[in-house]
Every structure is written in structure tokens, then in C-alpha cells.
Tab-separated table of C-alpha atoms in Angstrom:
chain	number	residue	atom	x	y	z
A	1	UNK	CA	83.602	106.605	98.865
A	2	UNK	CA	84.895	103.043	100.239
A	3	UNK	CA	86.183	102.209	102.975
A	4	UNK	CA	87.690	98.782	104.448
A	5	UNK	CA	88.328	97.975	107.859
A	6	UNK	CA	90.395	94.910	108.988
A	7	UNK	CA	90.460	93.601	112.951
A	8	UNK	CA	90.608	90.418	114.586
A	9	UNK	CA	94.649	90.671	114.199
A	10	UNK	CA	97.060	90.063	117.458
A	11	UNK	CA	99.228	87.693	119.188
A	12	UNK	CA	99.545	83.789	118.261
A	13	UNK	CA	101.613	80.659	118.283
A	14	UNK	CA	103.038	79.038	115.875
A	15	UNK	CA	100.762	76.235	114.637
A	16	UNK	CA	98.276	78.421	115.318
A	17	UNK	CA	94.956	80.249	113.680
A	18	UNK	CA	93.441	83.809	113.555
A	19	UNK	CA	90.207	85.207	111.278
A	20	UNK	CA	90.019	88.644	109.730
A	21	UNK	CA	88.055	90.439	109.399
A	22	UNK	CA	86.979	93.662	106.711
A	23	UNK	CA	83.675	95.718	107.432
A	24	UNK	CA	83.325	97.306	103.998
A	25	UNK	CA	80.670	99.976	103.171
A	26	UNK	CA	79.839	103.113	101.121
A	27	UNK	CA	79.456	101.280	98.247
A	28	UNK	CA	76.900	97.426	96.806
A	29	UNK	CA	79.258	94.943	98.855
A	30	UNK	CA	78.003	93.071	95.939
A	31	UNK	CA	79.960	94.538	92.895
A	32	UNK	CA	83.264	93.586	94.719
A	33	UNK	CA	85.891	91.334	94.112
A	34	UNK	CA	87.690	91.218	97.497
A	35	UNK	CA	91.039	90.409	98.909
A	36	UNK	CA	93.134	89.866	100.846
A	37	UNK	CA	97.814	90.615	101.253
A	38	UNK	CA	100.366	91.067	103.201
A	39	UNK	CA	103.217	92.930	104.167
A	40	UNK	CA	106.236	91.412	105.893
A	41	UNK	CA	108.732	93.781	106.821
A	42	UNK	CA	111.466	94.841	104.377
A	43	UNK	CA	108.983	93.528	102.269
A	44	UNK	CA	106.477	93.703	98.991
A	45	UNK	CA	102.975	93.464	99.359
A	46	UNK	CA	102.156	90.514	98.094
A	47	UNK	CA	98.319	88.660	97.102
A	48	UNK	CA	97.318	85.823	100.319
A	49	UNK	CA	93.934	85.136	98.277
A	50	UNK	CA	90.925	86.448	96.890
A	51	UNK	CA	87.260	85.596	96.603
A	52	UNK	CA	84.187	86.410	93.420
A	53	UNK	CA	81.290	89.090	94.010
A	54	UNK	CA	78.899	85.692	94.129
A	55	UNK	CA	81.363	84.288	96.413
A	56	UNK	CA	81.588	81.098	94.614
A	57	UNK	CA	85.445	80.845	93.408
A	58	UNK	CA	88.597	82.262	95.418
A	59	UNK	CA	92.122	81.124	94.693
A	60	UNK	CA	94.910	81.251	96.594
A	61	UNK	CA	98.528	82.135	96.483
A	62	UNK	CA	100.400	78.535	97.032
A	63	UNK	CA	102.295	79.352	100.491
A	64	UNK	CA	98.750	79.176	101.743
A	65	UNK	CA	96.557	76.818	99.844
A	66	UNK	CA	94.569	74.146	102.378
A	67	UNK	CA	95.669	76.400	105.580
A	68	UNK	CA	93.954	79.793	105.269
A	69	UNK	CA	90.533	79.620	104.062
A	70	UNK	CA	88.683	83.406	102.443
A	71	UNK	CA	85.079	83.444	103.153
A	72	UNK	CA	82.595	86.910	101.959
A	73	UNK	CA	79.375	87.277	102.946
A	74	UNK	CA	77.321	89.216	101.107
A	75	UNK	CA	74.374	90.259	103.947
A	76	UNK	CA	76.973	91.307	106.189
A	77	UNK	CA	79.247	93.591	103.289
A	78	UNK	CA	82.503	91.359	105.793
A	79	UNK	CA	84.764	88.959	104.064
A	80	UNK	CA	86.736	86.712	106.341
A	81	UNK	CA	90.068	84.881	105.927
A	82	UNK	CA	90.532	82.076	108.322
A	83	UNK	CA	94.842	81.021	108.811
A	84	UNK	CA	95.333	77.889	110.090
A	85	UNK	CA	99.046	76.528	110.746
A	86	UNK	CA	100.399	79.776	111.078
A	87	UNK	CA	103.912	79.742	111.044
A	88	UNK	CA	106.549	82.830	112.313
A	89	UNK	CA	107.407	83.830	109.023
A	90	UNK	CA	103.210	84.783	108.351
A	91	UNK	CA	104.440	87.595	110.073
A	92	UNK	CA	102.940	90.323	108.522
A	93	UNK	CA	100.609	93.256	108.153
A	94	UNK	CA	97.769	92.078	106.482
A	95	UNK	CA	95.644	93.455	103.956
A	96	UNK	CA	91.981	93.631	103.043
A	97	UNK	CA	91.122	94.852	99.371
A	98	UNK	CA	88.546	95.508	96.697
A	99	UNK	CA	88.476	95.506	92.747
A	100	UNK	CA	85.158	97.478	91.852
A	101	UNK	CA	86.148	97.596	87.745
A	102	UNK	CA	85.019	93.224	87.256
A	103	UNK	CA	81.836	92.495	85.283
A	104	UNK	CA	82.024	88.927	85.823
A	105	UNK	CA	80.249	87.584	89.171
A	106	UNK	CA	82.482	84.634	88.746
A	107	UNK	CA	85.666	86.613	88.479
A	108	UNK	CA	88.510	87.423	90.392
A	109	UNK	CA	91.577	89.701	90.503
A	110	UNK	CA	95.405	88.092	92.061
A	111	UNK	CA	97.553	91.145	90.780
A	112	UNK	CA	98.282	94.359	93.850
A	113	UNK	CA	97.566	96.742	90.534
A	114	UNK	CA	93.932	94.867	90.263
A	115	UNK	CA	91.919	96.275	93.264
A	116	UNK	CA	91.338	99.804	94.039
A	117	UNK	CA	90.648	100.321	97.438
A	118	UNK	CA	92.719	99.353	100.574
A	119	UNK	CA	91.885	99.177	104.123
A	120	UNK	CA	94.642	100.343	106.671
A	121	UNK	CA	95.397	96.268	107.946
A	122	UNK	CA	96.339	94.748	110.533
A	123	UNK	CA	99.501	93.373	112.605
A	124	UNK	CA	99.870	89.718	112.567
A	125	UNK	CA	102.231	88.434	114.764
A	126	UNK	CA	102.572	84.502	115.078
A	127	UNK	CA	105.601	83.373	117.427
A	128	UNK	CA	107.908	80.511	117.055
């Protein structure tokens, strides 16, 4: 059973920064493509960022490109999302997700339907 546990959410002022973490257990971490999604109240869950199994390839939603950075430390079975210059519109529950069906170590996944496992989410609130 794969488990994903997010942490690091909280309240931050507009323009501020937060770093989210997601610890993974129950499966060989390097077999998993990882991603971050977010869901604001009344909206669909949307893709934020993804990282390949090797950690060498990343991809971001246009709205966060240049401000957010996804990374992974395979020795710790953990991924991170560094978020800078946050805006109130980015208030949402942020979810960590794992795709277990990717063969190539350099590939990544951007579709919600690609992901097999999800964390419980962590709340990020950006005040104006």
C-alpha cells in the first residue's frame, strides 16, 4: 500500500514563500513519477508540477513556471514543492500524487488521470 503524506502548508502573506513536502512509503520510490496538484474551493483539481523518476526532468503549469520548483530526494523518499511569490488566488489544498505506471526514468506525467496514489492534501492560504 503506497502512502503519501504532505506537510508544510499554512498561512502566508501575498508575495511570500512556502515549501511543501511529501513523504512516500510502501513502494520503491524510484519507481514512481511524482506530481503536485491543487484544488481551490469550488474549482477542479489542477496540475501544478511533475518530476520524473530520475529527478532529471520536470514540468510546470504555465501559471507557476519560474516561481515554483519541484524536487525529489530519492534517498529520503520525499518530494518538495518550493513556492515563491505566492498570490491569494493560489489559496488551495495542495496534493501530492504518484504515478506507478511509467517505464522510462526520464518521463513525467501531467494528467490527473495518470496518477494512481494521492495524499490527503495540505492547506495553503495566501492572504492579501
